[in-house]
mmCIF file of C-alpha atoms in Angstrom:
data_model
loop_
_atom_site.group_PDB
_atom_site.id
_atom_site.type_symbol
_atom_site.label_atom_id
_atom_site.label_comp_id
_atom_site.label_asym_id
_atom_site.label_seq_id
_atom_site.Cartn_x
_atom_site.Cartn_y
_atom_site.Cartn_z
ATOM 1 C CA MET A 1 38.281 -29.778 47.859
ATOM 2 C CA THR A 2 37.792 -26.277 49.269
ATOM 3 C CA ASP A 3 34.981 -24.141 47.900
ATOM 4 C CA LYS A 4 36.087 -21.020 46.084
ATOM 5 C CA ILE A 5 34.662 -17.505 46.035
ATOM 6 C CA LYS A 6 35.159 -14.763 43.459
ATOM 7 C CA ALA A 7 37.101 -11.637 44.482
ATOM 8 C CA LEU A 8 38.939 -8.670 42.991
ATOM 9 C CA LYS A 9 42.515 -7.713 43.843
ATOM 10 C CA LEU A 10 44.574 -4.588 43.183
ATOM 11 C CA LYS A 11 47.933 -5.512 41.677
ATOM 12 C CA ASP A 12 51.191 -3.554 41.668
ATOM 13 C CA PRO A 13 51.763 -1.404 39.558
ATOM 14 C CA PHE A 14 48.362 -0.054 40.585
ATOM 15 C CA GLY A 15 45.844 1.409 38.174
ATOM 16 C CA LEU A 16 42.398 0.685 36.765
ATOM 17 C CA ASP A 17 43.897 -1.671 34.152
ATOM 18 C CA ASN A 18 45.435 -3.777 36.920
ATOM 19 C CA ILE A 19 42.335 -4.858 38.853
ATOM 20 C CA GLU A 20 42.485 -8.651 38.811
ATOM 21 C CA VAL A 21 39.501 -11.011 38.983
ATOM 22 C CA THR A 22 40.567 -13.971 41.082
ATOM 23 C CA GLU A 23 39.314 -16.830 43.281
ATOM 24 C CA LEU A 24 39.905 -17.203 46.999
ATOM 25 C CA ASP A 25 39.292 -20.078 49.359
ATOM 26 C CA ASP A 26 35.897 -19.817 51.020
ATOM 27 C CA PRO A 27 36.484 -18.218 54.462
ATOM 28 C CA GLY A 28 34.439 -20.940 56.200
ATOM 29 C CA GLN A 29 32.441 -20.602 59.399
ATOM 30 C CA PRO A 30 32.646 -17.700 61.860
ATOM 31 C CA ALA A 31 34.530 -18.031 65.156
ATOM 32 C CA ALA A 32 33.220 -16.584 68.438
ATOM 33 C CA GLY A 33 32.214 -12.938 67.992
ATOM 34 C CA GLU A 34 32.230 -13.148 64.179
ATOM 35 C CA ILE A 35 29.598 -13.310 61.436
ATOM 36 C CA ARG A 36 29.707 -14.731 57.926
ATOM 37 C CA VAL A 37 28.192 -12.359 55.352
ATOM 38 C CA ARG A 38 27.298 -13.068 51.713
ATOM 39 C CA VAL A 39 28.157 -9.704 50.100
ATOM 40 C CA LYS A 40 25.541 -8.528 47.600
ATOM 41 C CA ALA A 41 26.541 -4.934 46.832
ATOM 42 C CA SER A 42 29.137 -2.211 47.215
ATOM 43 C CA SER A 43 29.279 1.447 46.222
ATOM 44 C CA LEU A 44 32.054 3.567 44.767
ATOM 45 C CA ASN A 45 33.665 6.419 46.683
ATOM 46 C CA PHE A 46 36.397 8.836 45.664
ATOM 47 C CA HIS A 47 38.568 7.159 48.315
ATOM 48 C CA ASP A 48 38.111 3.727 46.684
ATOM 49 C CA TYR A 49 38.994 5.257 43.326
ATOM 50 C CA GLY A 50 42.159 6.782 44.788
ATOM 51 C CA VAL A 51 43.298 3.412 46.151
ATOM 52 C CA ALA A 52 42.498 1.518 42.926
ATOM 53 C CA ALA A 53 44.051 4.177 40.674
ATOM 54 C CA GLY A 54 47.270 4.065 42.691
ATOM 55 C CA PHE A 55 47.475 7.551 44.160
ATOM 56 C CA ILE A 56 46.508 6.396 47.678
ATOM 57 C CA PRO A 57 49.154 3.782 48.559
ATOM 58 C CA THR A 58 48.091 0.272 49.556
ATOM 59 C CA GLU A 59 49.577 -3.241 49.586
ATOM 60 C CA ASP A 60 49.931 -5.448 46.522
ATOM 61 C CA GLY A 61 46.981 -7.845 46.363
ATOM 62 C CA ARG A 62 44.618 -5.655 48.397
ATOM 63 C CA ILE A 63 40.912 -6.480 47.975
ATOM 64 C CA PRO A 64 39.281 -3.072 47.292
ATOM 65 C CA MET A 65 35.998 -1.375 48.313
ATOM 66 C CA SER A 66 35.187 0.057 51.732
ATOM 67 C CA ASP A 67 31.389 -0.380 51.438
ATOM 68 C CA GLY A 68 29.742 -3.800 51.663
ATOM 69 C CA ALA A 69 26.102 -4.798 52.096
ATOM 70 C CA GLY A 70 24.732 -8.321 52.235
ATOM 71 C CA VAL A 71 23.066 -11.086 54.219
ATOM 72 C CA VAL A 72 24.228 -12.879 57.368
ATOM 73 C CA GLU A 73 24.775 -16.590 56.570
ATOM 74 C CA ALA A 74 26.116 -17.733 59.954
ATOM 75 C CA VAL A 75 26.827 -16.246 63.393
ATOM 76 C CA GLY A 76 29.611 -17.214 65.777
ATOM 77 C CA GLU A 77 29.249 -17.931 69.452
ATOM 78 C CA GLY A 78 28.314 -14.932 71.584
ATOM 79 C CA VAL A 79 26.928 -12.819 68.743
ATOM 80 C CA GLU A 80 23.549 -11.450 69.835
ATOM 81 C CA GLU A 81 23.068 -8.412 67.591
ATOM 82 C CA PHE A 82 22.634 -10.405 64.368
ATOM 83 C CA ALA A 83 20.817 -13.559 63.261
ATOM 84 C CA VAL A 84 21.041 -15.672 60.108
ATOM 85 C CA GLY A 85 19.155 -13.925 57.297
ATOM 86 C CA ASP A 86 19.671 -10.370 58.617
ATOM 87 C CA PRO A 87 20.513 -7.764 55.971
ATOM 88 C CA VAL A 88 23.654 -5.935 57.168
ATOM 89 C CA VAL A 89 25.944 -3.142 55.993
ATOM 90 C CA SER A 90 29.616 -2.587 56.792
ATOM 91 C CA THR A 91 31.203 0.279 58.752
ATOM 92 C CA PHE A 92 34.035 2.466 57.422
ATOM 93 C CA PHE A 93 35.916 2.557 60.751
ATOM 94 C CA PRO A 94 35.110 -0.846 62.278
ATOM 95 C CA TYR A 95 37.116 -0.148 65.448
ATOM 96 C CA TRP A 96 35.517 3.268 66.093
ATOM 97 C CA GLN A 97 32.383 2.294 67.953
ATOM 98 C CA SER A 98 31.316 5.526 69.683
ATOM 99 C CA GLY A 99 32.351 8.937 70.966
ATOM 100 C CA PRO A 100 34.776 11.394 69.350
ATOM 101 C CA ALA A 101 37.054 10.155 66.571
ATOM 102 C CA PRO A 102 40.032 8.121 67.840
ATOM 103 C CA VAL A 103 41.395 7.542 64.325
ATOM 104 C CA GLY A 104 42.960 9.843 61.727
ATOM 105 C CA ASP A 105 44.115 7.402 59.071
ATOM 106 C CA PHE A 106 42.870 4.457 57.011
ATOM 107 C CA LYS A 107 44.945 1.645 58.545
ATOM 108 C CA GLN A 108 41.796 -0.178 59.689
ATOM 109 C CA THR A 109 39.519 0.889 56.838
ATOM 110 C CA PRO A 110 38.347 -1.953 54.554
ATOM 111 C CA GLY A 111 39.603 -1.595 50.987
ATOM 112 C CA ASP A 112 42.596 0.469 52.102
ATOM 113 C CA GLY A 113 44.511 -0.637 55.225
ATOM 114 C CA ILE A 114 42.734 -4.016 55.347
ATOM 115 C CA ASP A 115 40.938 -6.091 52.709
ATOM 116 C CA GLY A 116 37.563 -4.763 51.572
ATOM 117 C CA TYR A 117 34.266 -5.998 50.155
ATOM 118 C CA ALA A 118 34.951 -6.709 46.457
ATOM 119 C CA ARG A 119 34.340 -10.413 47.120
ATOM 120 C CA GLU A 120 31.403 -12.744 47.492
ATOM 121 C CA VAL A 121 31.760 -13.773 51.150
ATOM 122 C CA VAL A 122 33.460 -12.317 54.236
ATOM 123 C CA VAL A 123 33.881 -13.563 57.797
ATOM 124 C CA ARG A 124 34.422 -10.585 60.083
ATOM 125 C CA PRO A 125 33.915 -9.547 63.724
ATOM 126 C CA ALA A 126 30.258 -8.611 64.276
ATOM 127 C CA HIS A 127 31.208 -4.990 65.122
ATOM 128 C CA PHE A 128 32.275 -4.494 61.472
ATOM 129 C CA PHE A 129 28.545 -4.273 60.599
ATOM 130 C CA THR A 130 25.238 -2.645 61.489
ATOM 131 C CA HIS A 131 21.726 -3.577 60.372
ATOM 132 C CA GLN A 132 20.512 -2.163 57.054
ATOM 133 C CA PRO A 133 17.534 0.223 57.113
ATOM 134 C CA LYS A 134 14.248 -1.664 56.693
ATOM 135 C CA GLY A 135 13.001 -1.549 53.104
ATOM 136 C CA TYR A 136 16.419 -0.751 51.614
ATOM 137 C CA SER A 137 17.955 -2.821 48.813
ATOM 138 C CA HIS A 138 21.532 -4.068 49.281
ATOM 139 C CA ALA A 139 22.783 -1.496 46.740
ATOM 140 C CA GLU A 140 20.964 1.328 48.551
ATOM 141 C CA SER A 141 22.396 0.173 51.886
ATOM 142 C CA ALA A 142 25.916 0.027 50.432
ATOM 143 C CA THR A 143 25.769 3.817 49.860
ATOM 144 C CA LEU A 144 25.426 4.492 53.610
ATOM 145 C CA THR A 145 28.807 3.303 54.919
ATOM 146 C CA THR A 146 30.877 6.179 53.533
ATOM 147 C CA ALA A 147 28.907 8.825 51.612
ATOM 148 C CA GLY A 148 25.648 8.678 53.554
ATOM 149 C CA LEU A 149 27.234 8.639 56.994
ATOM 150 C CA THR A 150 29.583 11.488 56.039
ATOM 151 C CA ALA A 151 26.594 13.671 55.093
ATOM 152 C CA TRP A 152 24.780 12.664 58.309
ATOM 153 C CA ARG A 153 27.758 13.478 60.519
ATOM 154 C CA ALA A 154 28.375 16.809 58.758
ATOM 155 C CA LEU A 155 24.798 17.984 59.226
ATOM 156 C CA VAL A 156 23.538 16.252 62.361
ATOM 157 C CA VAL A 157 26.418 15.055 64.558
ATOM 158 C CA ASP A 158 28.856 17.928 63.965
ATOM 159 C CA GLY A 159 26.456 20.511 62.525
ATOM 160 C CA GLY A 160 23.530 20.199 64.937
ATOM 161 C CA ILE A 161 21.205 21.189 62.066
ATOM 162 C CA LYS A 162 17.773 22.593 62.966
ATOM 163 C CA PRO A 163 14.592 23.114 60.940
ATOM 164 C CA GLY A 164 14.858 26.492 59.243
ATOM 165 C CA ASN A 165 18.651 26.274 58.799
ATOM 166 C CA SER A 166 20.185 26.752 55.359
ATOM 167 C CA VAL A 167 22.657 24.360 53.725
ATOM 168 C CA LEU A 168 24.957 24.777 50.715
ATOM 169 C CA VAL A 169 26.032 21.590 48.912
ATOM 170 C CA LEU A 170 28.913 21.628 46.418
ATOM 171 C CA GLY A 171 28.949 19.345 43.373
ATOM 172 C CA SER A 172 26.818 16.282 42.731
ATOM 173 C CA GLY A 173 28.677 13.308 44.185
ATOM 174 C CA GLY A 174 27.289 10.895 46.757
ATOM 175 C CA VAL A 175 27.942 13.007 49.883
ATOM 176 C CA SER A 176 26.503 16.214 48.413
ATOM 177 C CA VAL A 177 23.346 14.609 47.003
ATOM 178 C CA PHE A 178 22.746 12.742 50.284
ATOM 179 C CA ALA A 179 23.275 16.014 52.203
ATOM 180 C CA CYS A 180 20.631 17.731 50.052
ATOM 181 C CA GLN A 181 18.123 14.952 50.758
ATOM 182 C CA LEU A 182 18.858 14.816 54.486
ATOM 183 C CA ALA A 183 18.762 18.605 54.848
ATOM 184 C CA LYS A 184 15.340 18.758 53.159
ATOM 185 C CA SER A 185 14.044 15.926 55.376
ATOM 186 C CA LEU A 186 15.185 17.955 58.409
ATOM 187 C CA GLY A 187 13.360 21.117 57.328
ATOM 188 C CA ALA A 188 16.288 23.095 55.913
ATOM 189 C CA THR A 189 16.590 25.376 52.879
ATOM 190 C CA VAL A 190 19.087 23.930 50.367
ATOM 191 C CA PHE A 191 21.390 25.727 47.935
ATOM 192 C CA ALA A 192 22.903 23.279 45.415
ATOM 193 C CA MET A 193 25.837 23.885 43.085
ATOM 194 C CA SER A 194 27.092 22.091 39.981
ATOM 195 C CA SER A 195 28.830 22.955 36.711
ATOM 196 C CA SER A 196 26.060 21.070 34.868
ATOM 197 C CA ASN A 197 22.608 22.593 34.356
ATOM 198 C CA ASP A 198 21.206 19.072 33.822
ATOM 199 C CA LYS A 199 22.422 18.098 37.287
ATOM 200 C CA LEU A 200 20.953 21.283 38.741
ATOM 201 C CA GLU A 201 17.566 20.204 37.341
ATOM 202 C CA LYS A 202 18.023 16.878 39.159
ATOM 203 C CA TYR A 203 18.757 18.785 42.352
ATOM 204 C CA LYS A 204 15.527 20.775 41.902
ATOM 205 C CA ALA A 205 13.646 17.477 41.564
ATOM 206 C CA LEU A 206 15.132 16.427 44.950
ATOM 207 C CA GLY A 207 13.779 19.617 46.517
ATOM 208 C CA ALA A 208 16.756 22.004 46.336
ATOM 209 C CA ASP A 209 15.429 25.537 46.829
ATOM 210 C CA HIS A 210 18.154 27.427 44.931
ATOM 211 C CA THR A 211 20.644 26.201 42.308
ATOM 212 C CA ILE A 212 23.867 27.825 41.114
ATOM 213 C CA ASN A 213 26.115 26.897 38.178
ATOM 214 C CA TYR A 214 29.585 27.592 39.587
ATOM 215 C CA LYS A 215 31.211 27.639 36.112
ATOM 216 C CA GLU A 216 28.895 30.465 35.067
ATOM 217 C CA ASP A 217 29.141 32.176 38.471
ATOM 218 C CA PRO A 218 32.706 31.964 39.889
ATOM 219 C CA GLU A 219 31.770 34.430 42.677
ATOM 220 C CA TRP A 220 29.087 32.070 43.964
ATOM 221 C CA GLY A 221 29.853 32.912 47.588
ATOM 222 C CA LYS A 222 28.510 36.448 46.996
ATOM 223 C CA THR A 223 25.482 35.038 45.169
ATOM 224 C CA VAL A 224 24.619 32.817 48.152
ATOM 225 C CA ARG A 225 24.852 35.840 50.446
ATOM 226 C CA LYS A 226 22.549 37.828 48.133
ATOM 227 C CA LEU A 227 20.017 34.989 48.072
ATOM 228 C CA THR A 228 20.054 34.927 51.900
ATOM 229 C CA ASP A 229 19.608 38.728 52.233
ATOM 230 C CA GLY A 230 23.276 39.126 53.181
ATOM 231 C CA ARG A 231 23.210 36.538 55.961
ATOM 232 C CA GLY A 232 24.923 33.526 54.365
ATOM 233 C CA VAL A 233 24.159 29.829 54.979
ATOM 234 C CA ASP A 234 24.347 27.964 58.294
ATOM 235 C CA HIS A 235 26.128 24.905 56.876
ATOM 236 C CA VAL A 236 28.463 24.351 53.926
ATOM 237 C CA ILE A 237 29.161 20.810 52.701
ATOM 238 C CA GLU A 238 32.692 21.540 51.454
ATOM 239 C CA VAL A 239 33.963 18.737 49.214
ATOM 240 C CA GLY A 240 36.293 20.777 47.011
ATOM 241 C CA GLY A 241 39.008 21.810 49.443
ATOM 242 C CA PRO A 242 41.507 24.606 48.743
ATOM 243 C CA GLY A 243 40.028 25.588 45.357
ATOM 244 C CA THR A 244 36.546 26.237 46.739
ATOM 245 C CA LEU A 245 37.137 27.052 50.423
ATOM 246 C CA PRO A 246 37.563 30.853 49.939
ATOM 247 C CA GLN A 247 34.114 31.033 48.284
ATOM 248 C CA SER A 248 32.646 28.757 50.986
ATOM 249 C CA ILE A 249 33.933 31.177 53.628
ATOM 250 C CA ASN A 250 32.231 33.986 51.653
ATOM 251 C CA ALA A 251 28.996 31.968 51.592
ATOM 252 C CA VAL A 252 28.839 30.890 55.239
ATOM 253 C CA ALA A 253 26.881 32.873 57.834
ATOM 254 C CA ILE A 254 28.539 34.546 60.810
ATOM 255 C CA ALA A 255 29.024 31.752 63.399
ATOM 256 C CA GLY A 256 28.121 29.188 60.733
ATOM 257 C CA HIS A 257 29.672 25.774 60.090
ATOM 258 C CA ILE A 258 31.791 24.508 57.200
ATOM 259 C CA ALA A 259 32.193 20.725 57.065
ATOM 260 C CA LEU A 260 35.500 20.062 55.290
ATOM 261 C CA ILE A 261 34.961 16.661 53.707
ATOM 262 C CA GLY A 262 36.815 16.513 50.409
ATOM 263 C CA VAL A 263 39.998 17.670 48.743
ATOM 264 C CA LEU A 264 38.903 17.295 45.115
ATOM 265 C CA THR A 265 40.815 20.459 44.157
ATOM 266 C CA GLY A 266 44.062 19.477 45.911
ATOM 267 C CA SER A 267 45.516 18.782 49.336
ATOM 268 C CA ALA A 268 46.854 22.245 50.229
ATOM 269 C CA GLY A 269 46.171 25.866 49.398
ATOM 270 C CA GLU A 270 45.562 29.407 50.633
ATOM 271 C CA VAL A 271 42.911 29.955 53.300
ATOM 272 C CA PRO A 272 41.611 33.515 53.820
ATOM 273 C CA THR A 273 42.172 33.272 57.568
ATOM 274 C CA ALA A 274 41.186 36.870 58.415
ATOM 275 C CA LYS A 275 37.822 36.387 56.713
ATOM 276 C CA LEU A 276 37.262 33.045 58.488
ATOM 277 C CA MET A 277 38.071 34.748 61.788
ATOM 278 C CA ALA A 278 35.742 37.669 61.049
ATOM 279 C CA LYS A 279 32.987 35.223 60.161
ATOM 280 C CA GLN A 280 33.661 33.413 63.493
ATOM 281 C CA ALA A 281 32.703 30.297 61.553
ATOM 282 C CA ARG A 282 33.636 26.770 62.506
ATOM 283 C CA LEU A 283 35.702 24.927 59.900
ATOM 284 C CA GLN A 284 35.609 21.251 60.863
ATOM 285 C CA GLY A 285 37.379 18.444 59.065
ATOM 286 C CA LEU A 286 35.737 15.046 59.172
ATOM 287 C CA ILE A 287 36.145 11.515 57.867
ATOM 288 C CA VAL A 288 32.887 9.498 57.902
ATOM 289 C CA GLY A 289 31.733 8.569 61.453
ATOM 290 C CA SER A 290 31.404 5.977 64.200
ATOM 291 C CA CYS A 291 29.406 2.754 64.414
ATOM 292 C CA ASP A 292 26.937 4.431 66.823
ATOM 293 C CA ASP A 293 26.549 7.353 64.386
ATOM 294 C CA GLN A 294 25.673 4.816 61.667
ATOM 295 C CA LYS A 295 23.050 3.143 63.863
ATOM 296 C CA ASP A 296 21.450 6.540 64.563
ATOM 297 C CA PHE A 297 21.548 7.314 60.838
ATOM 298 C CA VAL A 298 19.847 4.004 59.967
ATOM 299 C CA ARG A 299 17.052 4.765 62.482
ATOM 300 C CA ALA A 300 16.631 8.224 60.929
ATOM 301 C CA LEU A 301 16.330 6.775 57.418
ATOM 302 C CA GLU A 302 13.664 4.349 58.622
ATOM 303 C CA ALA A 303 11.751 7.325 60.037
ATOM 304 C CA ASN A 304 12.167 9.846 57.197
ATOM 305 C CA GLY A 305 11.961 7.478 54.220
ATOM 306 C CA VAL A 306 14.924 9.069 52.398
ATOM 307 C CA LYS A 307 16.385 6.749 49.741
ATOM 308 C CA PRO A 308 19.793 7.347 48.151
ATOM 309 C CA VAL A 309 20.073 8.396 44.513
ATOM 310 C CA ILE A 310 21.795 5.601 42.555
ATOM 311 C CA ASP A 311 22.977 6.802 39.170
ATOM 312 C CA LYS A 312 24.209 3.517 37.699
ATOM 313 C CA THR A 313 24.944 -0.056 38.805
ATOM 314 C CA PHE A 314 27.740 -2.321 37.543
ATOM 315 C CA GLY A 315 28.642 -5.971 38.143
ATOM 316 C CA LEU A 316 31.567 -6.988 40.395
ATOM 317 C CA GLU A 317 33.843 -7.776 37.445
ATOM 318 C CA GLU A 318 33.023 -4.394 35.865
ATOM 319 C CA LEU A 319 34.678 -2.419 38.686
ATOM 320 C CA ALA A 320 37.278 -0.810 36.377
ATOM 321 C CA ASP A 321 34.488 0.384 34.051
ATOM 322 C CA ALA A 322 32.570 1.687 37.077
ATOM 323 C CA PHE A 323 35.627 3.680 38.211
ATOM 324 C CA ARG A 324 36.095 5.056 34.686
ATOM 325 C CA TYR A 325 32.484 6.218 34.775
ATOM 326 C CA GLU A 326 33.162 7.862 38.162
ATOM 327 C CA GLU A 327 36.303 9.472 36.677
ATOM 328 C CA SER A 328 34.213 10.998 33.865
ATOM 329 C CA GLY A 329 32.160 12.973 36.427
ATOM 330 C CA LYS A 330 28.919 12.238 34.576
ATOM 331 C CA HIS A 331 27.205 10.655 37.571
ATOM 332 C CA PHE A 332 24.676 12.289 39.890
ATOM 333 C CA GLY A 333 24.606 10.569 43.294
ATOM 334 C CA LYS A 334 26.051 7.113 43.774
ATOM 335 C CA ILE A 335 27.552 4.437 41.524
ATOM 336 C CA CYS A 336 27.032 0.900 42.841
ATOM 337 C CA LEU A 337 28.234 -2.649 42.305
ATOM 338 C CA ALA A 338 25.687 -5.450 42.602
ATOM 339 C CA PHE A 339 26.784 -9.086 42.689
#
């Protein structure tokens, strides 16, 4: 009799009501170059929500969730980076190891193009994982794969942030909250925006220097310029897309950097190109980062002591409820699964 493990599958027609709890055969022992990981936690991203809700297409029966953190239970022949008992965390692009991005789609991303981490055990090539930061819980580590690494790449890898720089973060999801924390740890001044004054108070508690309610202040780009004596900010963490980009271009400094991360307001829209040109700002799109970027990020977290903000944790079988909570927009920081 084969041992069974618990897993979740997305069933056609897709939607939050069609996430199925199921059992799979235990994947067994790792082959050469592979590791067996007991998955202990995952975290929710907008991308995962899009796949589960059915507006990012995937295959019938796909196991969701791109983030997975857990413990190595066995290592295959030739694996030297990991040992039994090591706490590990997955990578978003397991085949992008280093250098500039070679990938522009999600065909090899767990939980989208290939099966993800909403299951108790996986056997995967060792390069699908990095070590967790020392002193992190599995749930905390699970926030790094997508949201954390995106914030790190935006500020450090692409942005080249320096102490004394200024950073504007939009909204209060995982990437933005992480970006606030990282920017403060790197000696930057942070401007945080939300439509909720309660969330702005939470940002102040994390060290944000200036807060703006964008519902009350639709011309927030001008406000940011005023607060910076007309200069603008060095970095904008742009998660809104076409609906917010014109104001972000207003807010950014001449020769500044806008990291285009999200399209929460839609996938296409008007860009004030003359203003962007006059600002001589760099508008750079990005999707997460490489395995080497993640290793650098883990080392940084061990040095700076930054811990992610986890708003709420759900069990594996409560994934639909967790997504509904994400849908409500009530969260500040990350929503996790622990199992």
